[in-house]
Short mmCIF file of C-alpha atoms in Angstrom, two decimals:
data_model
loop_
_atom_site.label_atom_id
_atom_site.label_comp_id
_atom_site.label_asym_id
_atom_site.label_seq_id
_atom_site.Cartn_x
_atom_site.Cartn_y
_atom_site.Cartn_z
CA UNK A 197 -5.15 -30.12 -15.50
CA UNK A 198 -2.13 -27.81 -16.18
CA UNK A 199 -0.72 -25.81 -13.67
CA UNK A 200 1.71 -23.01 -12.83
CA UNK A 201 4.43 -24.31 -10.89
CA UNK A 202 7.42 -22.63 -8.72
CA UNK A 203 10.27 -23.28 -7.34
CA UNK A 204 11.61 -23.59 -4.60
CA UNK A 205 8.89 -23.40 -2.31
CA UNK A 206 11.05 -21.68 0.27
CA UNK A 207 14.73 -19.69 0.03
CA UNK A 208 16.36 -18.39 2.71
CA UNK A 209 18.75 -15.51 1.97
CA UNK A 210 21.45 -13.44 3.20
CA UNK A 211 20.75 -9.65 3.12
CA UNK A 212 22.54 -8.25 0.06
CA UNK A 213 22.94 -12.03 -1.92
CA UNK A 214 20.87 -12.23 -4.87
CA UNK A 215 18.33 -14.32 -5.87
CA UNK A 216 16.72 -16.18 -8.35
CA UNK A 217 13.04 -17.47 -8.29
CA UNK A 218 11.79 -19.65 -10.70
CA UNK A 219 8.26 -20.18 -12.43
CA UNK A 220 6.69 -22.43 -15.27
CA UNK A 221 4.03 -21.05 -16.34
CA UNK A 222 1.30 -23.26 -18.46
CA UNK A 223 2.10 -24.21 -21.55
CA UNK A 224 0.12 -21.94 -24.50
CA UNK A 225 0.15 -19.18 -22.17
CA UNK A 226 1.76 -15.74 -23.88
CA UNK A 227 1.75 -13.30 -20.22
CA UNK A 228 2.82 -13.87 -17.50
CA UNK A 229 3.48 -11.86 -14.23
CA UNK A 230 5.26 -11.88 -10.85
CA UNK A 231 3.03 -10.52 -7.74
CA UNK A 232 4.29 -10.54 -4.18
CA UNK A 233 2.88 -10.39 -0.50
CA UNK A 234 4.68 -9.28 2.33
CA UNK A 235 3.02 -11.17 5.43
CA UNK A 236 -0.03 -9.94 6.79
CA UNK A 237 -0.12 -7.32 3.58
CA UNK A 238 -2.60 -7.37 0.20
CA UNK A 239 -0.97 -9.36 -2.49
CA UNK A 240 0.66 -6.87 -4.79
CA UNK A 241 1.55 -6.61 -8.31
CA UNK A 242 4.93 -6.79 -9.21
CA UNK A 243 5.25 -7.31 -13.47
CA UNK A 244 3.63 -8.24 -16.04
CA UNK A 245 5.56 -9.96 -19.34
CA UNK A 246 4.55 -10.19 -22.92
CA UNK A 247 6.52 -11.21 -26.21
CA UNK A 248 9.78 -11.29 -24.14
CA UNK A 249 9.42 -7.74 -22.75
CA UNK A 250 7.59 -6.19 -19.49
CA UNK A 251 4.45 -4.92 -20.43
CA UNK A 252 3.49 -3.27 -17.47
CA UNK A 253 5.96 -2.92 -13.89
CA UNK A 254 4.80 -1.15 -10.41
CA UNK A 255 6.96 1.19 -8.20
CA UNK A 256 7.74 -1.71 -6.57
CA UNK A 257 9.73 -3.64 -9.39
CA UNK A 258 12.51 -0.89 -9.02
CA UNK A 259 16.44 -1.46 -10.55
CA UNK A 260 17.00 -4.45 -8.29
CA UNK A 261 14.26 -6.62 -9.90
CA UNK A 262 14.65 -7.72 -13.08
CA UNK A 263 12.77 -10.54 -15.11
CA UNK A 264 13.53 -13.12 -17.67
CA UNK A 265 12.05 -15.97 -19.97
CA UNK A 266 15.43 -17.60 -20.64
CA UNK A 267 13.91 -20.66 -22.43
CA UNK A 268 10.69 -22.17 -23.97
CA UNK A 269 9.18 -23.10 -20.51
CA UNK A 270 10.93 -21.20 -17.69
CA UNK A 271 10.05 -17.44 -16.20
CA UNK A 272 12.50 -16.20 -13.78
CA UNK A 273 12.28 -13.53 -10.88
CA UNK A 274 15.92 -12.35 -10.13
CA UNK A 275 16.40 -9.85 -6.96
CA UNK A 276 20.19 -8.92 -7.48
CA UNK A 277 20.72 -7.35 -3.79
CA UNK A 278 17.95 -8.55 -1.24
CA UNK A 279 16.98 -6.68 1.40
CA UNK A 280 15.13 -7.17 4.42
CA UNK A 281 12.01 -5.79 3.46
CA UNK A 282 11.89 -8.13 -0.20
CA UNK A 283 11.03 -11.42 2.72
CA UNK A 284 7.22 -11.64 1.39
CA UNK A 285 5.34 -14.93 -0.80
CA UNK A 286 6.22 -14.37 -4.08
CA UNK A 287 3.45 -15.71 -6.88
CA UNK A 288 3.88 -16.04 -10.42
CA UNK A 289 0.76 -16.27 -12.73
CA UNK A 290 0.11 -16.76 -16.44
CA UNK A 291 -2.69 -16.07 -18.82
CA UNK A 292 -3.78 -16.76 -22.23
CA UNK A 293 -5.09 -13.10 -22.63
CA UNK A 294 -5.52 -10.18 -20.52
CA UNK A 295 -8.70 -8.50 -19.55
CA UNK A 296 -11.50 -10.86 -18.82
CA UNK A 297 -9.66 -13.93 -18.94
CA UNK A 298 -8.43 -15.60 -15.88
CA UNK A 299 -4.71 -15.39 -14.34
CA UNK A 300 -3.77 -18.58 -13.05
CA UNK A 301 -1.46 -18.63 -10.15
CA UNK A 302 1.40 -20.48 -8.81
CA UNK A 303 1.46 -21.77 -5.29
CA UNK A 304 4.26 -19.68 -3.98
CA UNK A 305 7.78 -19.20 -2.99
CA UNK A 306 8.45 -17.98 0.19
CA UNK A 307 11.38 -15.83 0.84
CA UNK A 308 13.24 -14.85 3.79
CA UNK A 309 15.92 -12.42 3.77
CA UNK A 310 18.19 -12.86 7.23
CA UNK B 494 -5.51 4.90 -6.92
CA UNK B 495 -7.71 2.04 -7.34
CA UNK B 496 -8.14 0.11 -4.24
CA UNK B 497 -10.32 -2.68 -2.90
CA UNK B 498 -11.24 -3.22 0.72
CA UNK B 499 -12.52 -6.53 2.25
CA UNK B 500 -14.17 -5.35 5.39
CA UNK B 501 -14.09 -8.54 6.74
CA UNK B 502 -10.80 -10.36 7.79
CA UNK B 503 -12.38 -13.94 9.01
CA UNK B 504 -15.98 -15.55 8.49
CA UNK B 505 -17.33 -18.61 9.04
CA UNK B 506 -20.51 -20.79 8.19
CA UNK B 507 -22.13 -23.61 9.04
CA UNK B 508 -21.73 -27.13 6.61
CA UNK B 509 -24.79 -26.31 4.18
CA UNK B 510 -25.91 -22.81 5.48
CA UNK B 511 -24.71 -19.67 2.90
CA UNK B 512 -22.06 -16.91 3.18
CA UNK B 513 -21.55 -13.42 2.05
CA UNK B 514 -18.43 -12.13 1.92
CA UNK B 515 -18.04 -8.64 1.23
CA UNK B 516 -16.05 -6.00 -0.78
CA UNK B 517 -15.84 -2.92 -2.34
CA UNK B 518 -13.32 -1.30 -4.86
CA UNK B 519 -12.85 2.56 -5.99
CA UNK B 520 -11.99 3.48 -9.30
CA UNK B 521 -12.88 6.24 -11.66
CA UNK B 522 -13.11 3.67 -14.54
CA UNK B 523 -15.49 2.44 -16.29
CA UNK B 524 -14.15 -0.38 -18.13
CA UNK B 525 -12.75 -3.14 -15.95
CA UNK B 526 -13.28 -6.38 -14.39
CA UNK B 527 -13.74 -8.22 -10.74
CA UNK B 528 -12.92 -11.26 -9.26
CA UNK B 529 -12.79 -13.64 -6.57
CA UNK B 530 -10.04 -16.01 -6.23
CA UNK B 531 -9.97 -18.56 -3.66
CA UNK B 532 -6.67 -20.14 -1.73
CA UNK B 533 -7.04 -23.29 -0.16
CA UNK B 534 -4.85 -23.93 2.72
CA UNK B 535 -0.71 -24.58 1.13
CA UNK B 536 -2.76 -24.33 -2.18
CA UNK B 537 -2.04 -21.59 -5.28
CA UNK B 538 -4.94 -19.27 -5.84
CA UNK B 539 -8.09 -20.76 -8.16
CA UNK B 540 -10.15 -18.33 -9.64
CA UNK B 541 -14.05 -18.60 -8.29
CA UNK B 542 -16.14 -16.47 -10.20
CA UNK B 543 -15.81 -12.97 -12.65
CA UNK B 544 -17.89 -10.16 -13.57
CA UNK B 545 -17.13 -7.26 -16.35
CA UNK B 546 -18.46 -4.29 -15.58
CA UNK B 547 -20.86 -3.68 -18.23
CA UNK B 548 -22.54 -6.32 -17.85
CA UNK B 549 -25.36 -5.95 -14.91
CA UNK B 550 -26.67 -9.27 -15.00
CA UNK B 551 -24.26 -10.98 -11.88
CA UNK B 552 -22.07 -14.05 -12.67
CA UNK B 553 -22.95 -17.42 -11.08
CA UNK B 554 -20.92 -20.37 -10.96
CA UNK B 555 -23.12 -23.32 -9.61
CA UNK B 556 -23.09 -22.70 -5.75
CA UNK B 557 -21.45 -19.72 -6.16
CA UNK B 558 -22.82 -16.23 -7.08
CA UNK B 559 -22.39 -12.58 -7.05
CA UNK B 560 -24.42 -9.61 -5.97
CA UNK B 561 -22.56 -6.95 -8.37
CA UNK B 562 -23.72 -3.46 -7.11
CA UNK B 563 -22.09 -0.90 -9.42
CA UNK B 564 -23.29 2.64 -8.39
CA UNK B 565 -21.96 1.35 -4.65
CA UNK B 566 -18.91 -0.06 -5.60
CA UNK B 567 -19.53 -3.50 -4.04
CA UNK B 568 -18.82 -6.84 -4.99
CA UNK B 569 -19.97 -9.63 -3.09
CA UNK B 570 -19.71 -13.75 -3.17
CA UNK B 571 -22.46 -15.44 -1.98
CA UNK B 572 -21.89 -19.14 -1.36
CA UNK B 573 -24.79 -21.51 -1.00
CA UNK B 574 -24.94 -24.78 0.44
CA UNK B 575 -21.22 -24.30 1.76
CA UNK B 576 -19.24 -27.62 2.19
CA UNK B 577 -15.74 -28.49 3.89
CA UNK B 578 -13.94 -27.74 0.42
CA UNK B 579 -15.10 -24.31 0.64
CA UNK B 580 -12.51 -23.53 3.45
CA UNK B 581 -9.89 -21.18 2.03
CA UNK B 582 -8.65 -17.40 2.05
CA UNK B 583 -11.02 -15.36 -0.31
CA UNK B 584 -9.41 -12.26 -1.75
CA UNK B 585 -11.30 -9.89 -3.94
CA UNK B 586 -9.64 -8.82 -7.27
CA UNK B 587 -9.86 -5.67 -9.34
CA UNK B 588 -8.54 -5.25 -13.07
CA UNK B 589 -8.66 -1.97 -15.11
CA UNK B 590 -9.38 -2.84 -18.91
CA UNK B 591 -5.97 -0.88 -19.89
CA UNK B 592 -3.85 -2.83 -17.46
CA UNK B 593 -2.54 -6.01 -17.19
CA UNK B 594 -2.37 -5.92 -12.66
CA UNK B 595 -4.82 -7.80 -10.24
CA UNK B 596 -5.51 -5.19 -7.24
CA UNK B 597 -6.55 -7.41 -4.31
CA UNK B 598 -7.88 -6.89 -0.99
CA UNK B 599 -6.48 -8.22 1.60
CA UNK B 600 -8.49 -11.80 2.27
CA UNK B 601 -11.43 -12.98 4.24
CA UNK B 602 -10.29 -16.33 5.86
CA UNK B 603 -13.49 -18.17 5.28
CA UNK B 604 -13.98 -21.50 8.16
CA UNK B 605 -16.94 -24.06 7.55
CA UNK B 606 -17.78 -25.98 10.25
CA UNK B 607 -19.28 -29.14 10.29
#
């Protein structure tokens, strides 16, 4: 069965250094999205994508976020200047359709920023 | 602000006995849609079950069901006949029919002993 995969499963990080997380999302999916969870916190949504530009962003995905779908396969999470507070889980999902339909998730990188 | 609330943060059942794990959401909408999503231990999140809001017949999905309460805001999981797979975080979802986020609650650890 297809699956959303991530990697790496864990990055450790200078405060400041930016960062790149990585997702491939299943194949015929068209939206995809980038949700975090700082530990001990609700998961939270970060973006959404759709036809190569965000559809939807929270407060949270401020000027240092920014998202990409450089090829055919690959969605991308870059933080340009981490900060303390960005060390949470960070899940990437994609969907065939919104509404109803089911988001299926990643398993996860972890990132800690030192 | 739409929110959802999982009241309780751990749970556990005996191998074949049932479960309820509660939650409740607040919105002001009408159109929208629930879920539970289930992470197994170092596992990405599966989806369990779903329910649209229109619809007041609740969802079942073999051993798993709902009790969809829409005047109280509550959205429960029932599980019947609960086996060792069953052992995961359970989070409660919330999606508006105009937006593409997941809201979550913040996870009922659910342990099934044997």
């Amino acid at each position: 069965e297809p699956e959303v995969t991530q990697t790496p499963s864990h990055q450790v990080t200078q405060m400041g250094q930016e960062v790149i997380l990585r997702c491939v999302p299943i194949s015929n999916h068209l939206y995809f999205y980038w949700y975090r969870q700082i530990l001990g916190q609700k998961v939270e949504f970060l973006v959404s994508f759709y036809n190569n530009e965000i559809s939807e962003k929270s407060e949270i995905f401020d000027d240092q976020f920014s998202v990409e779908r450089p090829d055919g396969s690959n969605f991308t999470l870059k933080i340009r200047s981490t900060k303390l507070e960005d060390s949470a889980m960070y899940f990437c999902a994609s969907g065939q359709d919104r509404g109803y339909n089911e988001q299926f998730f990643g398993p996860g990188t972890r990132l800690t920023v030192l | 602000a739409q929110t959802v609330t999982q009241s309780q943060p751990e749970m556990s059942v005996q191998e074949a006995e049932t479960v309820t794990l509660s939650c409740t959401y607040d919105t002001s909408e009408s159109d929208y849609y629930l879920f539970w999503y289930k992470q197994p231990p170092s596992r990405q999140m599966i989806l369990v079950i779903r329910q649209e809001a229109y619809k007041q017949q609740n969802a079942t999905e073999n051993r798993f069901s709902v009790n969809f309460q829409k005047a109280a805001k509550s959205f429960s999981l029932k599980i019947s006949d609960s086996q060792l797979g069953d052992a995961a975080m359970y989070f409660c979802a919330y999606r508006w029919g105009g937006s593409e986020k997941l809201v979550f609650g913040k996870g009922t650890k659910l342990t099934v002993n044997p």
